[in-house]
Coordinates of C-alpha atoms and ligand atoms in Angstrom, one line a residue:
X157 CA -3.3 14.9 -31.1
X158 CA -3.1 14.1 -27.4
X159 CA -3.3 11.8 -25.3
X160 CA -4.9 10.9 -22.0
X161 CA -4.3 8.0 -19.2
X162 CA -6.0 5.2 -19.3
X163 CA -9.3 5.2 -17.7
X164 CA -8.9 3.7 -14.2
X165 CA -5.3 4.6 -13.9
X166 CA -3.8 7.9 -12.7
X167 CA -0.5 9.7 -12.8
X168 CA 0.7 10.5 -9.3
X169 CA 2.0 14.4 -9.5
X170 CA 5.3 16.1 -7.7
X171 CA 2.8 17.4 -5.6
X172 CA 1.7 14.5 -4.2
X173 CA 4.6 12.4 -3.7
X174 CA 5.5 13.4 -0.2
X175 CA 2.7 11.8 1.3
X176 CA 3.1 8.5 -1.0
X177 CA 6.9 8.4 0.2
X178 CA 6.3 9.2 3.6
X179 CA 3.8 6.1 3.4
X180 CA 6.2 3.8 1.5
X181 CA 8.8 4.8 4.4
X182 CA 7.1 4.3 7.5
X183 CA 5.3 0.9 6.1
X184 CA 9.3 -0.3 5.3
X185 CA 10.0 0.7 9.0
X186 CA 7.6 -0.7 10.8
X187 CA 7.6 -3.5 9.0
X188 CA 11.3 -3.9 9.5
X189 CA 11.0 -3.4 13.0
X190 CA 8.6 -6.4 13.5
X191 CA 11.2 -8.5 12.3
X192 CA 9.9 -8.3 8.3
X193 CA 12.0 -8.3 5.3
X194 CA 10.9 -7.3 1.4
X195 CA 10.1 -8.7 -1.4
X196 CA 9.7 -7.4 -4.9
X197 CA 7.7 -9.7 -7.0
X198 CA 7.2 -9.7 -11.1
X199 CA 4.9 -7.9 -12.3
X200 CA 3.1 -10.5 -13.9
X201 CA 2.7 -14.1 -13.7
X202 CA 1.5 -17.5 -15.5
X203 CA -2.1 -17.0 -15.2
X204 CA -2.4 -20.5 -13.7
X205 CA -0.7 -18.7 -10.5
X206 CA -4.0 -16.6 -9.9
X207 CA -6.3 -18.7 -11.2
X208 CA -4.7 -21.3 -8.4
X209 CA -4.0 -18.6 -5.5
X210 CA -6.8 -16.4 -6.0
X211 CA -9.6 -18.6 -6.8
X212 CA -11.5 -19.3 -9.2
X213 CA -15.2 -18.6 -7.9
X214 CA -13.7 -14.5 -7.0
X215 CA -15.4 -11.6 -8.9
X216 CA -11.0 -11.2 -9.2
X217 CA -10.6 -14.2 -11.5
X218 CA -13.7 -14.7 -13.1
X219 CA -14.2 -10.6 -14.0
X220 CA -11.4 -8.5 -13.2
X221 CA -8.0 -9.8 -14.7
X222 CA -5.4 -8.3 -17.2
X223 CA -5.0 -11.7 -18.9
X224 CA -2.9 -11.7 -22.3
X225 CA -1.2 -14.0 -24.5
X226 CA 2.6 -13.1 -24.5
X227 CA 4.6 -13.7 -28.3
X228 CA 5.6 -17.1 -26.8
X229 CA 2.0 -18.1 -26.7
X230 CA 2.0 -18.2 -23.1
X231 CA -1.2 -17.2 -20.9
X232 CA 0.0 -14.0 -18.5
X233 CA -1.7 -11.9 -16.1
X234 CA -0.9 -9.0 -14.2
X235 CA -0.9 -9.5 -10.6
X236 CA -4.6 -8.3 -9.3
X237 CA -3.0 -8.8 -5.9
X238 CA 0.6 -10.3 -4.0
X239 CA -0.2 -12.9 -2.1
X240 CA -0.2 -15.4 -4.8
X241 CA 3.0 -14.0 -6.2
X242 CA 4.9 -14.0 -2.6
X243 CA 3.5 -18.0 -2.6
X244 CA 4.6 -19.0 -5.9
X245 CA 7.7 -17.4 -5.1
X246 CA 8.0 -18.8 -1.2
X247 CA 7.6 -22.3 -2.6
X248 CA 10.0 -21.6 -5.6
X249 CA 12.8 -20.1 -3.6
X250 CA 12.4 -23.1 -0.8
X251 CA 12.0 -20.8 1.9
X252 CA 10.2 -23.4 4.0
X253 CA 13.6 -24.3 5.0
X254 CA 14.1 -21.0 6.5
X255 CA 13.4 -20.8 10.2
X256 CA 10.1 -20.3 10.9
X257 CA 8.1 -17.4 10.8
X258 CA 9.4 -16.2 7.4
X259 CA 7.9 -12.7 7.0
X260 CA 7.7 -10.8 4.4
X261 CA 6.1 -7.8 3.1
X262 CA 6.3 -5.8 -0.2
X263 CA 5.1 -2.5 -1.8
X264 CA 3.5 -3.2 -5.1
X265 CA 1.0 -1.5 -8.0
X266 CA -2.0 -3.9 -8.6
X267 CA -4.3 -4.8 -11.6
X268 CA -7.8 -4.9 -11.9
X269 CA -10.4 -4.2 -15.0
X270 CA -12.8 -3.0 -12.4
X271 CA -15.6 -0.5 -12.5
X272 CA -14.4 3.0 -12.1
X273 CA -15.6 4.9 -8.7
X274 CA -14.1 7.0 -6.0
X275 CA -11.2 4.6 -4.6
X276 CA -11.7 2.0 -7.0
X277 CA -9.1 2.0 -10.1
X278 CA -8.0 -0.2 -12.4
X279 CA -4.1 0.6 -11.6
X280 CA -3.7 0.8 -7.9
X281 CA -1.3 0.0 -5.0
X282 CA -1.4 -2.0 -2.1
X283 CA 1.5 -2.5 0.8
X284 CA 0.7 -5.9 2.4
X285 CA 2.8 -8.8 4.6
X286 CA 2.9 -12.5 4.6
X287 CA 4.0 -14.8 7.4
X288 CA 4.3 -18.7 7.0
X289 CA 4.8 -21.3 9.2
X290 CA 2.8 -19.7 12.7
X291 CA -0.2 -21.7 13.2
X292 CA -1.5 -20.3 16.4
X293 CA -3.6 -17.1 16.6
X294 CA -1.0 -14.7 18.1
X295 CA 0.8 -14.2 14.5
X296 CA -3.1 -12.9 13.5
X297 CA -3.1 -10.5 15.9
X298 CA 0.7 -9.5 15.9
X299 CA 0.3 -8.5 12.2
X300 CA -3.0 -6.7 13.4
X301 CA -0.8 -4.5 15.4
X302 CA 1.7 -4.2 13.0
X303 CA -1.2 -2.4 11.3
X304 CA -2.2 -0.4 14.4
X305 CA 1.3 1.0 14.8
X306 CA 1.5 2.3 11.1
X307 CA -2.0 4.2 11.2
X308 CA -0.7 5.4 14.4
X309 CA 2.7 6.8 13.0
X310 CA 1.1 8.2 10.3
X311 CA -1.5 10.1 12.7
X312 CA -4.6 8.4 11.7
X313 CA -7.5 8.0 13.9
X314 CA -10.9 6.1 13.8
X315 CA -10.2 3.0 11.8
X316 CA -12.5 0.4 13.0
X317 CA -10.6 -2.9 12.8
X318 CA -13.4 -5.3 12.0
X319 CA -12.3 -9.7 13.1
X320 CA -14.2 -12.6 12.2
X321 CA -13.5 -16.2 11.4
X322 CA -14.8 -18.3 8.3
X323 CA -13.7 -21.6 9.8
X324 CA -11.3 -24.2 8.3
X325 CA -12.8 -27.2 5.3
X326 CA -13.8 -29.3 8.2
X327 CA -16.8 -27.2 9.8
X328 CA -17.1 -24.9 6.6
X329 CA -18.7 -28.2 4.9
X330 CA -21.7 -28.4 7.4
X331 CA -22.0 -24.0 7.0
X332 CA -21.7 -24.4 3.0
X333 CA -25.1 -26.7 3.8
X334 CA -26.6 -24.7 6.5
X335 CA -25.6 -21.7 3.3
X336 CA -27.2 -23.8 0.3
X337 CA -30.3 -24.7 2.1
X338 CA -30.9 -20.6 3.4
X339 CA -30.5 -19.6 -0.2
X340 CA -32.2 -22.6 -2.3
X341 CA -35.3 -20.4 -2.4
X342 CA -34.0 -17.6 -2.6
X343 CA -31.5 -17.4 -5.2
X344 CA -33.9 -17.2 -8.3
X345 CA -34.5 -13.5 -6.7
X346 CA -30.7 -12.7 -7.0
X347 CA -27.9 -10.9 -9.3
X348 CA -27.1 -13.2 -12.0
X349 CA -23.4 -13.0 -10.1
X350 CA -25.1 -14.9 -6.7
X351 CA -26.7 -17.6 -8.8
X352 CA -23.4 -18.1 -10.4
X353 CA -21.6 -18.1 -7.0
X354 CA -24.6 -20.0 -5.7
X355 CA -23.0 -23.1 -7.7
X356 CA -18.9 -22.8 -7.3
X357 CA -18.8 -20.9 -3.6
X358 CA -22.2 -20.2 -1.5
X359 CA -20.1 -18.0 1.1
X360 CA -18.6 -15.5 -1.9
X361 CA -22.7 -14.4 -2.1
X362 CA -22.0 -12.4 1.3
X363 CA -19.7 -10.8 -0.7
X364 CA -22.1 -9.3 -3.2
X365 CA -22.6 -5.6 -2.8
X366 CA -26.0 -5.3 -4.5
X367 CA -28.7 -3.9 -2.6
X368 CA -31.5 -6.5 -4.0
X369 CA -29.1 -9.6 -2.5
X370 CA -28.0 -7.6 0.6
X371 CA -31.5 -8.0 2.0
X372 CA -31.2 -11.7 2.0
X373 CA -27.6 -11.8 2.9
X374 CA -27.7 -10.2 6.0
X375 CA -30.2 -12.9 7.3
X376 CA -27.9 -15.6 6.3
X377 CA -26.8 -18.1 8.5
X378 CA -23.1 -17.4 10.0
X379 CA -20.1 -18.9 10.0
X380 CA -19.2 -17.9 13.9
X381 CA -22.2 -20.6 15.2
X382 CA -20.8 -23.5 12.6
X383 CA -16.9 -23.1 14.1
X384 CA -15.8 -26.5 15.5
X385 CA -13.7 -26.6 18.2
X386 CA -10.4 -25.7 17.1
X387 CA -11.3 -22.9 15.4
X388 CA -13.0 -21.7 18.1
X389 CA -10.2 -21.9 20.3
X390 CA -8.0 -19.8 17.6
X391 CA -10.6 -17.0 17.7
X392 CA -11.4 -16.8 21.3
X393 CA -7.3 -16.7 20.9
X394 CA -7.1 -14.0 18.4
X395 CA -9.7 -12.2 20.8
X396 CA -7.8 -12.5 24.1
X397 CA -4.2 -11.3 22.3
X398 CA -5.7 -8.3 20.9
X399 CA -7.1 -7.6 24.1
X400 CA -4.1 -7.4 26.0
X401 CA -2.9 -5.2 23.2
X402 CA -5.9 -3.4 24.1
X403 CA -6.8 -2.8 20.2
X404 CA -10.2 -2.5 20.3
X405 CA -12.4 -4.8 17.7
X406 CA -15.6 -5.7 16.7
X407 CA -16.5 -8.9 15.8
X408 CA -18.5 -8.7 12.0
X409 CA -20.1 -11.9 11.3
X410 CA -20.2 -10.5 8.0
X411 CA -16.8 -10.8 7.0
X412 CA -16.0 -13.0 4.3
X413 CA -13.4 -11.4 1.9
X414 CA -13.1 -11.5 -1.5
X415 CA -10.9 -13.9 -2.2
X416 CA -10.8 -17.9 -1.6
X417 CA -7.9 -18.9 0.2
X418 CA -8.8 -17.8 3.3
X419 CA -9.0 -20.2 6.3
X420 CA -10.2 -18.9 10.1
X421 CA -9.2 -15.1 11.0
X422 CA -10.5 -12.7 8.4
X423 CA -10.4 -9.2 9.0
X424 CA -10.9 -5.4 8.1
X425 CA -10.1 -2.2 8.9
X426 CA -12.7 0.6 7.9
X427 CA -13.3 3.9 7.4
X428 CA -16.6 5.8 8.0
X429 CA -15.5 8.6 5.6
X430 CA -14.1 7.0 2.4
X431 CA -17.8 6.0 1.8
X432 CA -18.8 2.6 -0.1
X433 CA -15.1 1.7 -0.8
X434 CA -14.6 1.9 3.2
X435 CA -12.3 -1.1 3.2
X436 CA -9.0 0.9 3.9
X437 CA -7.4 -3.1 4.5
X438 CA -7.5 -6.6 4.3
X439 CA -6.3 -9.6 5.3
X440 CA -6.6 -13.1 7.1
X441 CA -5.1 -16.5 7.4
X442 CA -4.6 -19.1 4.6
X443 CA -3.4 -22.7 5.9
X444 CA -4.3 -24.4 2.6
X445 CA -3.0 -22.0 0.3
X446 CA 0.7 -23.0 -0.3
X447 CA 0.0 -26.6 0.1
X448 CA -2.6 -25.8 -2.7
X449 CA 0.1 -23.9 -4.8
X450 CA 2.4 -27.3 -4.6
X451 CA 4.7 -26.6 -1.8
X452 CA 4.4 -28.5 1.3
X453 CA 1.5 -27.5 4.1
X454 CA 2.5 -24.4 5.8
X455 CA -0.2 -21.9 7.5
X456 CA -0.3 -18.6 6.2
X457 CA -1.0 -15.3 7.6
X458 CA -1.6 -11.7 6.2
X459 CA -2.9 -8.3 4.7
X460 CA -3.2 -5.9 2.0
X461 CA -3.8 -2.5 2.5
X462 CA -5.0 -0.2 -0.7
X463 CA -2.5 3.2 -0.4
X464 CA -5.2 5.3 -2.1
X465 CA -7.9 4.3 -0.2
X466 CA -5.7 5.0 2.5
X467 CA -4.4 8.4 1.7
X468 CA -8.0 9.0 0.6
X469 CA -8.9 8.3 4.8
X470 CA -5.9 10.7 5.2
X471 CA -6.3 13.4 4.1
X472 CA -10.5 13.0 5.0
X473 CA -9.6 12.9 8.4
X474 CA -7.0 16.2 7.3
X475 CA -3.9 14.8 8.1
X476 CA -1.3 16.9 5.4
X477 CA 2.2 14.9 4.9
X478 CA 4.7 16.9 4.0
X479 CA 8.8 16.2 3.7
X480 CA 11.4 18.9 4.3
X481 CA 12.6 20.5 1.4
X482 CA 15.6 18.5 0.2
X483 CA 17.1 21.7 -1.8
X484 CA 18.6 24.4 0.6
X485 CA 20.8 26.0 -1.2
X486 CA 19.9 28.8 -4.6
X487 CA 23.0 30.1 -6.3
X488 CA 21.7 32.9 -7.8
X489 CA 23.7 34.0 -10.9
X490 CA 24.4 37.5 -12.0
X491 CA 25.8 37.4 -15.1
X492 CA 26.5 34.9 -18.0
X493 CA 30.2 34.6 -17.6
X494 CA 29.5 33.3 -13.9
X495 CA 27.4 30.8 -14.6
X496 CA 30.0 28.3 -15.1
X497 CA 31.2 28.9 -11.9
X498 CA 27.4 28.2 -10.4
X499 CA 27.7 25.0 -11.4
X500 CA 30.4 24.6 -10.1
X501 CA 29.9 25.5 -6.8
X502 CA 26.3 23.6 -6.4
X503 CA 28.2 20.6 -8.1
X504 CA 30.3 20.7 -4.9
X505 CA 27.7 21.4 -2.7
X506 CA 26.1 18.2 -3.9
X507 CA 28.8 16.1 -3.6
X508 CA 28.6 17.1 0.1
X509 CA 24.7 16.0 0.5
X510 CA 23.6 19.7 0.2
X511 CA 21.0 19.6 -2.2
X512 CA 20.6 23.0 -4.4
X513 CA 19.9 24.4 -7.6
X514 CA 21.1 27.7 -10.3
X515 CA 20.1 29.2 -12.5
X516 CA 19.2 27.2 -15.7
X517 CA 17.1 29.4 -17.9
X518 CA 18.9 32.5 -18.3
X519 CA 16.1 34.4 -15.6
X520 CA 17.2 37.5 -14.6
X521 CA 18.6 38.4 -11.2
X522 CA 15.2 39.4 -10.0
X523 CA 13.5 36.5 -11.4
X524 CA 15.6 34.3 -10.0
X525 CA 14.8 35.8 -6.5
X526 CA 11.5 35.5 -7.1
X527 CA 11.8 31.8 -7.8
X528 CA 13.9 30.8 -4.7
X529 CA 11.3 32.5 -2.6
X530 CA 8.3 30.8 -4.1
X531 CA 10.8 27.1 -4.0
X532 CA 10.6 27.9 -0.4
X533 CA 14.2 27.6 -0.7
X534 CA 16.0 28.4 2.5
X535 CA 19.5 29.4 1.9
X536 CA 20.5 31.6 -1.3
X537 CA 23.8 32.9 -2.1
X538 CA 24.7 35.5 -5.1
X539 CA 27.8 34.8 -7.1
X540 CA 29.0 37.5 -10.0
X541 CA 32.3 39.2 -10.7
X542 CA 33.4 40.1 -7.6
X543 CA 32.5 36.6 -5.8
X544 CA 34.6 35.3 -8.7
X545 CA 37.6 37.2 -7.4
X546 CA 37.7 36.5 -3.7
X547 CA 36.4 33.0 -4.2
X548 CA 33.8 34.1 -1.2
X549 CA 30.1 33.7 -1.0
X550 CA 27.6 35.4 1.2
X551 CA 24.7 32.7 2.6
X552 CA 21.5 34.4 3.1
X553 CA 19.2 33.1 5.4
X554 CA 15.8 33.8 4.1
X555 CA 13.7 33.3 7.1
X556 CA 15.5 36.3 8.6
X557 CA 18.3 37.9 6.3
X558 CA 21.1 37.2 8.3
X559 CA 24.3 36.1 6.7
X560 CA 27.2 34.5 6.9
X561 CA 30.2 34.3 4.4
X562 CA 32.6 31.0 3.5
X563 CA 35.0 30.6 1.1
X564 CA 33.6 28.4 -1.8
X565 CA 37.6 27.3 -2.1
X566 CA 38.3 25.7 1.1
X567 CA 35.5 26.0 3.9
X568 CA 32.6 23.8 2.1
X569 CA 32.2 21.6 5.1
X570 CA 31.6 24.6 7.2
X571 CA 28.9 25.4 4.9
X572 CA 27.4 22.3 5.7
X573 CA 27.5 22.3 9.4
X574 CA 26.1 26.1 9.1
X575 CA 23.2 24.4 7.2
X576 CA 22.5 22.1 9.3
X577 CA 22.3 24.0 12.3
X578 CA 20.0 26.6 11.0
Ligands
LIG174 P1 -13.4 -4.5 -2.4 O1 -14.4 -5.3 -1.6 O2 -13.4 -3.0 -2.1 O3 -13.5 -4.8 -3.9 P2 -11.4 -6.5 -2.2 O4 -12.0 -7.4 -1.3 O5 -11.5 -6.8 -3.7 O6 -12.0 -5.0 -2.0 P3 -8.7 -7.1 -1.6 O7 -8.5 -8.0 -2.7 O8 -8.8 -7.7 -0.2 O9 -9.9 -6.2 -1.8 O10 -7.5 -6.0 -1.6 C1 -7.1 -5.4 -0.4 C2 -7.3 -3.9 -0.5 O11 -6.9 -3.4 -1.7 C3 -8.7 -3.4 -0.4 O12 -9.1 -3.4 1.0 C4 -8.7 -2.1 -1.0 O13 -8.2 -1.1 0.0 C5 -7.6 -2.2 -2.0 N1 -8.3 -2.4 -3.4 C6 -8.8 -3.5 -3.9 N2 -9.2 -3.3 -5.1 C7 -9.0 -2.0 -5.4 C8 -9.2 -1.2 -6.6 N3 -9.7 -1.6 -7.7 N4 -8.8 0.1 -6.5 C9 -8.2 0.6 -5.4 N5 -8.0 -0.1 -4.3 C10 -8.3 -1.4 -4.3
LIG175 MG1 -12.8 -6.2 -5.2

């Protein structure tokens, strides 16, 4: 009997890791230098925290959640997403009292029972930031750029970075109208999905992605002509900043996001290669949310960004990540009454930083050659009878077969510096 992973999850091999750390590291630097700090969330949560930050008229809490009873009886869910986590936790943690912007970001797996498809799993990851307690538009397009500057470190090109803005309660009552009157006779022609949305949420139908509702959703009324005045004036804001960032935009009426706490600036960033799951990111403002979660009214800013659909756009637009080999150093053995003293030296070696490895399998002297060189191991050094005597070893560099010889006794920290500067 085997076994197999769970449909919708995946295991994420040796061979891949390089390019997920190298993410995860230059996320935590960039983030850091924009003034962010992390947090790591709980895995899961009181369902109520979803149901509450998510919404309850998203495809998220109505379809897609991991909800189960835990042996206390209680209702739990595992987090489809952050931002209601980082809220619950803001509000818990009274970080409102902090000064103002408190920004966070974190690095978390996600949980959806979703449909299986290329960049669509039921286990995935998402990096993301939140920022409370900045009102005004320039936080929107600061976080923008904090986006920019990642893609840019990573070397990615040709993301389109979509902006649009849904309004705030005010003017979104007379567009929910303007919505409910353009789909009244329509709706009876739609996905059983839009006539449920139809009641709870008219703006999640531009949402849908079905191909029989798309051709009335594209005709639909827009948000962008219902904006009352100060939401104008925070996109037109939004607009001017990015522009004298010079990070180019286009406005997509379309826009609405999945999920219903947003307020004003929604936006995207896409990719023409990654196919129908082009949406590489996420994000957008939420004023209401954490007064909604039962903390005090504080605006809300911020994105999520799907790593696989990202690394997916990666390595589409063939940019390879790879690390430097942490393991310099093979001791190769040559017979079984050295190999004691292997270990001993790569024992010391690591205690100096210098990663390397021995012989642990009882390969022969050849075989063990063999294995350095396909390691792509850089250094190796052969220890046997004689080496055991005079305490020296000879450092091959592989590249070129020069050497060098140290004493393993006293001159480790030489062997360092020689690795480092080779
Ligand atoms: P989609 O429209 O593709 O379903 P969404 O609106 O549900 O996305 P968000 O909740 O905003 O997505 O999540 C932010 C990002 O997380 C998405 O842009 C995407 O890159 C990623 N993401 C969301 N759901 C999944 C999933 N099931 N598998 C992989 N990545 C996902
Ligand atoms: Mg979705």
């Amino acid at each position: 009997m085997t076994y197999s992973a769970p449909k919708g999850t995946k295991d994420i091999l040796p061979d891949e890791i390089s390019a997920w750390q190298k993410a995860e590291r230059v996320f935590s630097e960039v983030c850091s230098e924009y003034g962010f700090r992390e947090i790591r969330i709980p895995t899961f949560e009181h369902t109520e925290v979803f149901q509450k930050g998510v919404g309850g008229s998203t495809d998220v809490v109505r379809k897609e959640m991991y909800t189960f009873q835990d042996k206390g009886g209680r209702s739990m869910t595992l987090r489809p997403e952050g931002t209601a986590g980082v809220v619950r936790s803001y509000i818990e943690n009274g970080m409102s009292s902090l000064p103002a912007p408190v920004r966070l970001f974190y690095m978390i797996n996600a949980f959806r029972y979703e449909k299986m498809q290329k960049g669509r799993y039921r286990e995935f990851h998402q990096f993301g930031v939140e920022a409370f307690g900045s009102a005004g538009p320039n936080i929107d397009a600061e976080i923008i750029s904090l986006l920019v500057m990642f893609f840019d470190r990573m070397g990615i090109r040709e993301t389109r970075l979509c902006i649009n803005s849904i309004g705030c309660p005010e003017c979104r009552a007379a567009y929910y109208e303007a919505l409910n009157e353009f789909f009244a006779d329509k709706i009876s022609g739609m996905c059983p999905d839009c006539n449920e949305r139809f009641k709870q949420n008219p703006m999640r139908i531009l949402d849908c992605k079905e191909e029989r509702c798309g051709v009335f959703t594209s005709r639909a009324p827009r948000q962008l002509a219902f904006l009352c005045e100060n939401c104008k004036t925070h996109f037109d804001g939004l607009k001017s900043t990015l522009d004298a960032l010079s990070i180019a935009y286009t406005v997509d009426p379309g826009i609405v996001r999945g999920l219903d706490y947003y307020t004003r600036t929604v936006f995207e960033f896409v990719s023409d290669h990654v196919g129908t799951q082009g949406t590489i990111c996420g994000g957008g403002r939420y004023d209401k949310l954490v007064e909604m979660m039962g903390g005090t009214s504080v605006p809300g800013v911020g994105f999520a960004m799907g790593v696989e659909r990202f690394l997916m756009e990666a390595s589409s637009q063939n940019v390879a990540f790879s690390e430097p080999a942490t393991v310099k150093i093979y001791i190769a053995n040559l017979t079984e009454e050295t190999a004691a003293l292997c270990q001993r030296i790569a024992f010391s070696l690591r205690r100096l930083g210098i990663g390397c490895e021995t012989d642990l399998t009882g390969r022969s002297f050849r075989s063990q050659m063999k294995y350095a060189n396909k390691a792509g191991i850089p250094f190796v050094a052969v220890i046997g009878p004689d080496e055991a005597v005079s305490a020296k070893m000879a450092l091959k560099r592989m590249s070129d077969g020069s050497e060098m010889t140290f004493s393993f006794e006293t001159n480790m920290a030489e062997i360092k510096r020689h690795i480092l500067n080779n």
